[in-house]
Amino acid sequence: AIFVKPPQMRDLFHIDGEDIIYYQVLGGAGELLAGDSEVPDVPDDPKWKPGELYYRGGRINNEDVRIAYMFQPVTTIPGSYVTVQVAETLNKREALTSRILSGVLLPQFVIIPIAVVLVYFGLGRGLWPLKRLQAVIETRRPTDLSPIDVRRVPEELRPLIHALNDMMLRLELNLAAQQRFIADAAHQMRTPLTGLRSQAELALLEQDPAQIRACMEKILLSSTNAAHLINQLLALARAEASSEKVHAVERVELNGLLESQVADWVPAARRRHIDIGFERAHVPLHVDANPVLLGEMFKNLIDNAIKYTPHDGMVTVRLKADIRALVEVEDSGPGIHAEDRQRVFERFYRVLGTQVEGSGLGLPIVREIAELHRAEVELLDAHPADEQGHTGLIVRVSFPRVIEGAAAAPREA
């Protein structure tokens, strides 16, 4: 027999302050055995299992409901079953959703604007030291490179201020060096220009052609010295600019480059009766370098060697293949004393007692270009001191070597 709830039980299902509950019991043929006929029919599903609880949505009396249903076997009648459905309106769920929204989301709409305002003022207060620092820097004169006071600066900004002070100190030292360089260059240029003017004035006063020719020869010598000085100043400026700007390098074979440089200086060596020679490396010697700057370096090395080598002396330019690529320029001149070997790399410094005209820029140019190419410059005695105390000089420049056959490493100096 099938149990049917009495009307009192049926009324009990409908008593709820917020929702209405419906129930329904159907027989195996779909006939209504008990409950509410308004509950929608069960969907056809051949895969249902006896005793398994299923859920679906639906509508009763124009209201959305949630329906739970199951197929319950009848123990007294083998092979038969009843379908039991219970439906409930969604008022409590919607009320719960509204409470969640009002309890959680609505406070967020209040908290978020307050948080934004607090963050805005907090960031403004936190960035105030930076704004004050900006105002201090903007009110400075362009020439004011004095350190920034860090006494009233927050602890977090002190590393930045120290870095700025260090940068301004380096900039000040660089500007001071440039000012000294300009002053020294102006002083060095004054000498040949004064000589040119004096010889020109003297030539205008002379009537003797021989004297006029002598003055013209001196004018030529002074103009040659002035042109040489200007070229060296330009070379040094170009090398210094290369340390700040990006210059692409290329693979250079030193044997060919240096041999052509030596050939250019053969006439100058012959005029002084100097035997100049070149010794190639036993293998091709490659470096990654700027060929224009390398040519300027080798020109200054050979020029110095010829200039300081006495008549009938010797100058030898040689290449050696070692772990590094070695370039040596050897002369038979007086050499450089150990106490002067650091100072000769200073601009316009000249060793006393050499009786040789010069600007004191050759070796500074060599060192500047060497540093650009990660090369090292050494000054060595060529031989033991002779009767006059002359040791000769070897200027050795060692470059990072690129082994032949290695792939060219594109880089920038």
GROMACS .gro file of C-alpha atoms in nm, residues 258 261-262 265 276 297-307 315 317 329:
model
   19
  258LEU     CA    1  10.116   4.857  -3.819
  261GLN     CA    2  10.201   5.297  -4.026
  262VAL     CA    3  10.576   5.225  -4.018
  265TRP     CA    4  10.724   5.723  -4.110
  276ILE     CA    5  11.358   5.215  -3.861
  297MET     CA    6   9.791   5.555  -3.114
  298PHE     CA    7  10.060   5.396  -3.334
  299LYS     CA    8  10.133   5.730  -3.502
  300ASN     CA    9  10.205   5.892  -3.166
  301LEU     CA   10  10.419   5.599  -3.052
  302ILE     CA   11  10.637   5.605  -3.366
  303ASP     CA   12  10.651   5.987  -3.368
  304ASN     CA   13  10.777   5.990  -3.008
  305ALA     CA   14  11.034   5.719  -3.080
  306ILE     CA   15  11.178   5.903  -3.383
  307LYS     CA   16  11.170   6.239  -3.204
  315VAL     CA   17  11.373   5.248  -3.394
  317VAL     CA   18  10.839   4.835  -3.418
  329VAL     CA   19  10.802   5.036  -3.010
   0.00000   0.00000   0.00000
